[in-house]
Short mmCIF file of C-alpha atoms in Angstrom, two decimals:
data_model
loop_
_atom_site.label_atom_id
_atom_site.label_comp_id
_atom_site.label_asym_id
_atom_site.label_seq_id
_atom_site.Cartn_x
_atom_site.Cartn_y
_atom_site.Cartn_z
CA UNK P 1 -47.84 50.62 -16.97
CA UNK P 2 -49.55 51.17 -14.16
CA UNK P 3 -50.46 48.26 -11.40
CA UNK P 4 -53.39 48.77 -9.42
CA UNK P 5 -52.68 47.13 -5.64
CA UNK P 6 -55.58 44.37 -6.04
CA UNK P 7 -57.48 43.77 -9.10
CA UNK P 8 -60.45 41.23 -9.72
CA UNK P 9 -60.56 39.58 -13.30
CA UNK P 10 -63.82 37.85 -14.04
CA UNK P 11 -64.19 36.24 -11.05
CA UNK P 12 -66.77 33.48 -10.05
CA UNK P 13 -67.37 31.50 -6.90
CA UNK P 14 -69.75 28.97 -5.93
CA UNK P 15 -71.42 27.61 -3.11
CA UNK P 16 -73.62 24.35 -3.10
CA UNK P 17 -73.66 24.65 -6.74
CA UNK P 18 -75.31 28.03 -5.85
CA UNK P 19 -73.77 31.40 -7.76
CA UNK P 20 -72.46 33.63 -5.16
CA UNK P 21 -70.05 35.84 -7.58
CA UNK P 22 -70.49 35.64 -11.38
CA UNK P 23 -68.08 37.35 -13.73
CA UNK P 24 -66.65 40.20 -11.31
CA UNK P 25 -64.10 42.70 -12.60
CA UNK P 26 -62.91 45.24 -10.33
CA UNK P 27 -59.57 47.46 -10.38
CA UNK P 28 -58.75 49.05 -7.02
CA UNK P 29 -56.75 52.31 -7.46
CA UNK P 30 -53.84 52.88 -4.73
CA UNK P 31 -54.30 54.94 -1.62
CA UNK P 32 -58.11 55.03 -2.29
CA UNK P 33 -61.12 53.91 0.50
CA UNK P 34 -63.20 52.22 -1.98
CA UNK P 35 -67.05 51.23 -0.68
CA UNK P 36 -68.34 47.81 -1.81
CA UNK P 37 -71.92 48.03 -1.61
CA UNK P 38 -75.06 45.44 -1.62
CA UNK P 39 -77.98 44.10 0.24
CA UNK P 40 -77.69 40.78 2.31
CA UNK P 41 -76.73 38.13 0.66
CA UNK P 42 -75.34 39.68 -2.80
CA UNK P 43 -71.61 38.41 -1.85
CA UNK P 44 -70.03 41.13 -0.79
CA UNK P 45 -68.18 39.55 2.14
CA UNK P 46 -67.74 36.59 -0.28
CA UNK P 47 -65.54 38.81 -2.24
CA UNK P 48 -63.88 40.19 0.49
CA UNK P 49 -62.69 36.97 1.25
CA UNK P 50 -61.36 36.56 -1.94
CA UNK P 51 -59.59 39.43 -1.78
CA UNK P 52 -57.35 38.37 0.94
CA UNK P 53 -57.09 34.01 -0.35
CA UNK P 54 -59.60 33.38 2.67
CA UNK P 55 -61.49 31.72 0.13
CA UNK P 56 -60.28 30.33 -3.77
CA UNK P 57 -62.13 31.84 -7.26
CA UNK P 58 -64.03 28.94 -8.66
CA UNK P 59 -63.14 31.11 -12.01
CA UNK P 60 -61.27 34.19 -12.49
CA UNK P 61 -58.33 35.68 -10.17
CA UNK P 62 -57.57 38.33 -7.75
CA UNK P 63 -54.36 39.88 -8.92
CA UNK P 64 -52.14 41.46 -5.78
CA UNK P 65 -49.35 43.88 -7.43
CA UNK P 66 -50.18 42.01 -10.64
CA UNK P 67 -49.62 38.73 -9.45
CA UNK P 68 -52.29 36.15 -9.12
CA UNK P 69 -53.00 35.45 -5.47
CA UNK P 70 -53.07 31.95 -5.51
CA UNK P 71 -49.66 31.90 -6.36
CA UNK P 72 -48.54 33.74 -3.64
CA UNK P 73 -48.00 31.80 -0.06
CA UNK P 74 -50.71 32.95 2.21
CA UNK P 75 -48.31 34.27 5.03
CA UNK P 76 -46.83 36.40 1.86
CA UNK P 77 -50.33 37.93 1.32
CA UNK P 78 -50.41 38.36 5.43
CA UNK P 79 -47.99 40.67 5.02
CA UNK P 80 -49.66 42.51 2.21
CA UNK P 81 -53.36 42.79 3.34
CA UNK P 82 -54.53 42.74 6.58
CA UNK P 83 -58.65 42.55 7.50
CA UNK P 84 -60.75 43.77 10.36
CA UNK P 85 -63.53 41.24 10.33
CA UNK P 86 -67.45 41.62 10.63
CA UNK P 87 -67.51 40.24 13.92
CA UNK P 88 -64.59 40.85 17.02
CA UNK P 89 -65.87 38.26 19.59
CA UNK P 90 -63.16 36.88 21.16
CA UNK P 91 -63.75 33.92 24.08
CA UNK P 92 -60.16 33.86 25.29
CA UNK P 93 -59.14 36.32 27.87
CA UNK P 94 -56.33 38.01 26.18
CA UNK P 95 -54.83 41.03 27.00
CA UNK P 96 -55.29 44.09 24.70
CA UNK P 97 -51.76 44.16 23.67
CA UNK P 98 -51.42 40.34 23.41
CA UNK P 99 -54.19 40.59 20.60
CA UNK P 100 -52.78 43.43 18.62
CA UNK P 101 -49.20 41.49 19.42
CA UNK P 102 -51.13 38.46 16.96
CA UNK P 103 -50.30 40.91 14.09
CA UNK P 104 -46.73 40.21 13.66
CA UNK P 105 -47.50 36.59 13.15
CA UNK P 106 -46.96 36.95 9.27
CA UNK P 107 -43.81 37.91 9.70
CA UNK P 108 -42.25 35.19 12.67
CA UNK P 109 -41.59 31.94 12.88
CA UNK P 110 -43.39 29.80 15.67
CA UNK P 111 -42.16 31.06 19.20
CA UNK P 112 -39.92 33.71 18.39
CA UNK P 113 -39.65 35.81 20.60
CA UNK P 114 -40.99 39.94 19.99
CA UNK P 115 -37.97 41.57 18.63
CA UNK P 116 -37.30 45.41 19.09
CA UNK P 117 -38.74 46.12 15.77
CA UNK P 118 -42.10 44.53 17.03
CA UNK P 119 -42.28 46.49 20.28
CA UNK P 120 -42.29 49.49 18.44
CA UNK P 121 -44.28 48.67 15.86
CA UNK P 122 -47.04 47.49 18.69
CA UNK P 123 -46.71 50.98 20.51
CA UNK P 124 -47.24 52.74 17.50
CA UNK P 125 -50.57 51.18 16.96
CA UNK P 126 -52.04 51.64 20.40
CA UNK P 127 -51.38 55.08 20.35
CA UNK P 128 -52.39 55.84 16.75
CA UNK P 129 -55.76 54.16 18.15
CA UNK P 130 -55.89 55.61 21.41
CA UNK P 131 -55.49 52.07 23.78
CA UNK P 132 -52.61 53.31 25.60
CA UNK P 133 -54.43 53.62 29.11
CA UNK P 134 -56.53 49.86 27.59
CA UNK P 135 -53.42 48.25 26.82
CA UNK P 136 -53.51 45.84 30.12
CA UNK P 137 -57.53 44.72 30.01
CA UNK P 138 -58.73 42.00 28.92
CA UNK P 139 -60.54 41.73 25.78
CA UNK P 140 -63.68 39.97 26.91
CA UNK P 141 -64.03 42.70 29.28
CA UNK P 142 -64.02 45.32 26.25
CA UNK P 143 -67.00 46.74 24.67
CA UNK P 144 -68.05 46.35 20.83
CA UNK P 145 -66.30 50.16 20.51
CA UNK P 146 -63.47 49.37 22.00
CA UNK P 147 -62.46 45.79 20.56
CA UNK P 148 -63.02 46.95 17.44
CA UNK P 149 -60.26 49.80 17.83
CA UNK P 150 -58.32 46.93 19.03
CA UNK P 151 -58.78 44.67 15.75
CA UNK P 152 -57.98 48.21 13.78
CA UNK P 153 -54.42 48.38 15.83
CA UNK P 154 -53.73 44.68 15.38
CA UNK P 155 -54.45 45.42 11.17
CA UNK P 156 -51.70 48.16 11.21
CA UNK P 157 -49.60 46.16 13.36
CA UNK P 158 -49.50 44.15 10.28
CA UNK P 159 -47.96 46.93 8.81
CA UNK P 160 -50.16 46.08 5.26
CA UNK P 161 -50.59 48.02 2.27
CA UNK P 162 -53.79 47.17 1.99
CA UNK P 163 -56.65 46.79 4.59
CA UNK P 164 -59.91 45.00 4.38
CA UNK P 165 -62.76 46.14 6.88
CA UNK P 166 -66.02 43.93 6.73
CA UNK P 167 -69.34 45.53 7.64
CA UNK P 168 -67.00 47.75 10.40
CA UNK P 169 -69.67 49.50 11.82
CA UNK P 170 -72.71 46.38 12.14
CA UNK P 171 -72.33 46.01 15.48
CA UNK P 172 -71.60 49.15 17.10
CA UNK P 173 -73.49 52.21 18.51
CA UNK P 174 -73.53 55.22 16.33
CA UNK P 175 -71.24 57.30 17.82
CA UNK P 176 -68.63 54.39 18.06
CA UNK P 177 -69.66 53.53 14.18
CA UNK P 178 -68.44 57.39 13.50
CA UNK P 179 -65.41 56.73 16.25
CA UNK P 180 -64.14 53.91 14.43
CA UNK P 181 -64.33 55.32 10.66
CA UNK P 182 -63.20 58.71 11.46
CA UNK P 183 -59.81 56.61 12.96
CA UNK P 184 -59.81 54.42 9.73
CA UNK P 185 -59.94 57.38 7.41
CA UNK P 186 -57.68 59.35 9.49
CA UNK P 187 -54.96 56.52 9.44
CA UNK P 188 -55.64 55.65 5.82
CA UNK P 189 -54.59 59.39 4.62
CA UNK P 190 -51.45 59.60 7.18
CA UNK P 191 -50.34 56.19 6.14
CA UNK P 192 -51.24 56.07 2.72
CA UNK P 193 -53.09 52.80 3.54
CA UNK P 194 -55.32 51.60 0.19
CA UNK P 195 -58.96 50.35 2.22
CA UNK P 196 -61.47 48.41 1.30
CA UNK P 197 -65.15 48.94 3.06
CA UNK P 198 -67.85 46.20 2.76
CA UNK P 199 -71.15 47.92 4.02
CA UNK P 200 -74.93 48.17 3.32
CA UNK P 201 -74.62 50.98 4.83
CA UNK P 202 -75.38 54.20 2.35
CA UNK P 203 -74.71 57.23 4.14
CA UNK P 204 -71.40 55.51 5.67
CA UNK P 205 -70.29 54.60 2.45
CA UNK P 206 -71.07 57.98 0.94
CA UNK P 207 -69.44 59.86 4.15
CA UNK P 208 -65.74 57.77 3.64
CA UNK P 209 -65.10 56.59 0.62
CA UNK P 210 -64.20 57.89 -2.52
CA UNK P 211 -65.22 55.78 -4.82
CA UNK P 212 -67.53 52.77 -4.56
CA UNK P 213 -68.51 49.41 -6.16
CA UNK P 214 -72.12 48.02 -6.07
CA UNK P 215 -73.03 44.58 -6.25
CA UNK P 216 -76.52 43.60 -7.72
CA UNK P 217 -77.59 39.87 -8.04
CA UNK P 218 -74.19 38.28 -7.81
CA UNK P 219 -72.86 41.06 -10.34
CA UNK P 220 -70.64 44.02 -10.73
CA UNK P 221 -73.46 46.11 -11.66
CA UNK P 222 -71.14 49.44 -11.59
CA UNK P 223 -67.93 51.08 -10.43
CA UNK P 224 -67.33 54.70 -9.96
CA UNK P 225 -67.58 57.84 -8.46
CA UNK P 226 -70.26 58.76 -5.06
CA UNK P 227 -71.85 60.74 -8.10
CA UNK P 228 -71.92 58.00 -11.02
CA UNK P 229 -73.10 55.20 -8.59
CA UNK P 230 -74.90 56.86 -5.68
CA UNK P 231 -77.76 57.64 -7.84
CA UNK P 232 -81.32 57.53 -7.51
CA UNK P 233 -82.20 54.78 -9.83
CA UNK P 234 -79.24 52.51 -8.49
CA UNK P 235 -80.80 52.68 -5.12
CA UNK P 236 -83.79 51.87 -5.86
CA UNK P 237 -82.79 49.29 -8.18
CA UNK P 238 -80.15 47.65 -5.65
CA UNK P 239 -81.58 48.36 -2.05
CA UNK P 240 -85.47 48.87 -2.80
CA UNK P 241 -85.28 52.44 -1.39
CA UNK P 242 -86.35 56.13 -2.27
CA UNK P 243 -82.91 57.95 -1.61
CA UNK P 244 -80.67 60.72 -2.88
CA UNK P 245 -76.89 61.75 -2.89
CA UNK P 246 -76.48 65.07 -1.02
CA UNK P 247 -74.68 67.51 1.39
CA UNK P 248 -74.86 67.24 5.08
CA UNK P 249 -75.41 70.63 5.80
CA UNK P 250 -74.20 70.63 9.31
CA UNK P 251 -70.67 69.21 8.42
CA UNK P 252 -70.36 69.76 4.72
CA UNK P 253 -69.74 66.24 4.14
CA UNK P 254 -71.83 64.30 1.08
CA UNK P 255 -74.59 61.51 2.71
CA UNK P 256 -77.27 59.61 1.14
CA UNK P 257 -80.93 61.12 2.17
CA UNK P 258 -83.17 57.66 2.83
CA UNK P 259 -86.68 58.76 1.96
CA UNK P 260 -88.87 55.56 2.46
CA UNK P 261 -89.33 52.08 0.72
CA UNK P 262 -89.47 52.63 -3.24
CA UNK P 263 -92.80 52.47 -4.27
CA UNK P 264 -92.05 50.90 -7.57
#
């Protein structure tokens, strides 16, 4: 039988007596970059942070390699899943590789020392993300671009099977937003890294991921391929817009074609 990496079962989670997640069911397929898609406020990130036992199903479980996740110690999951977060604002001045350094916490004891093992682990990840000449500034000095290749090293650092990336691109220019995907989907392949994307973002989604999930008023409303999801009538339905699946005919590369506010 075949285990998928993270599956949700009927999950539900609560907030102020508020629904946030009612009933979700989700099976994510190894090696995949699978899109989670929804408008503000549908609980996307909510999920997210389910996904990794940043937060506790109020019903339901999140199963990691078939086993439910909150049996499993959370510096055990650490090891597992790793996250690049929404935002990357950091007030301490760290260095570069001090930060990505943080990502062999999961598997140390308090103050032991970097071991050889760690060193190399740490090199690999500044040069698979390009921060070897960056390696020695300090993060507050960094811009949005370049800290958030930083929080991408200190995820593989964490040498995870599975990596979590919430809203990756909110806060960055649009050539940095392309940057920092292109890296992500670059890695994933080489590495063989399962993803996990949490966007509003359409086009993004449909540019990177294979398959996606959409949320719709607290719901799994469907599951599937760019084709079986992406549709018309979904969009409109989930995001209020006229749009359309297509072909980018510049790069070849399928993109969602916003048209306007729906009219219905």
């Amino acid at each position: 039988m075949v285990v998928n990496p993270l599956e949700v079962k009927d999950l539900k989670y609560t907030y102020s007596k508020q629904i946030v997640l009612d009933g979700v069911d989700l099976k994510i397929e190894e090696g995949e970059i699978l899109g989670i898609l929804g408008p503000n406020g549908c609980g996307k990130t909510t999920l997210l942070r389910n996904l990794n036992k940043n937060l506790s199903p109020d019903g339901g479980c999140v199963l990691l390699d078939g086993s439910d996740l909150e049996q499993i110690p959370k510096k055990e999951v650490a090891q597992s899943i790793a996250v690049v977060p929404q935002t990357n604002e950091i007030s301490f001045s760290f260095t570069v590789r001090d930060i990505i350094a943080m990502g062999r916490m999961p598997f140390k004891k308090v103050m032991d020392p970097e071991t050889r093992d760690d060193i190399e682990l740490i090199d690999q990840a500044i040069e698979a993300t390009g921060l070897q000449n960056l390696q020695d500034r300090r993060i507050n000095t960094m811009s949005g671009g370049e800290r958030q290749r930083v929080m991408i090293a200190r995820a593989l650092v964490q040498t995870p099977k599975i990596l979590l990336m919430d809203e990756p691109t909110l806060h960055l220019d649009i050539n940095t937003q392309f940057e920092a995907l292109d890296l992500v989907s670059k890695l994933a392949r080489e590495k063989g890294l399962t993803v996990v994307i949490v966007s509003h973002d359409l086009p993004m989604v449909a540019r990177y991921c294979d398959r996606v999930a959409m949320i719709h008023d607290h719901k799994m409303m469907c599951v599937g391929t760019l084709q079986e999801v992406l549709t018309p009538e979904n969009m409109r339905t989930v995001f209020k817009v006229d749009a359309e699946l297509g072909i980018d005919s510049k790069t070849g590369k399928q993109t969602v074609f916003l048209h306007g506010v729906s009219s219905d």
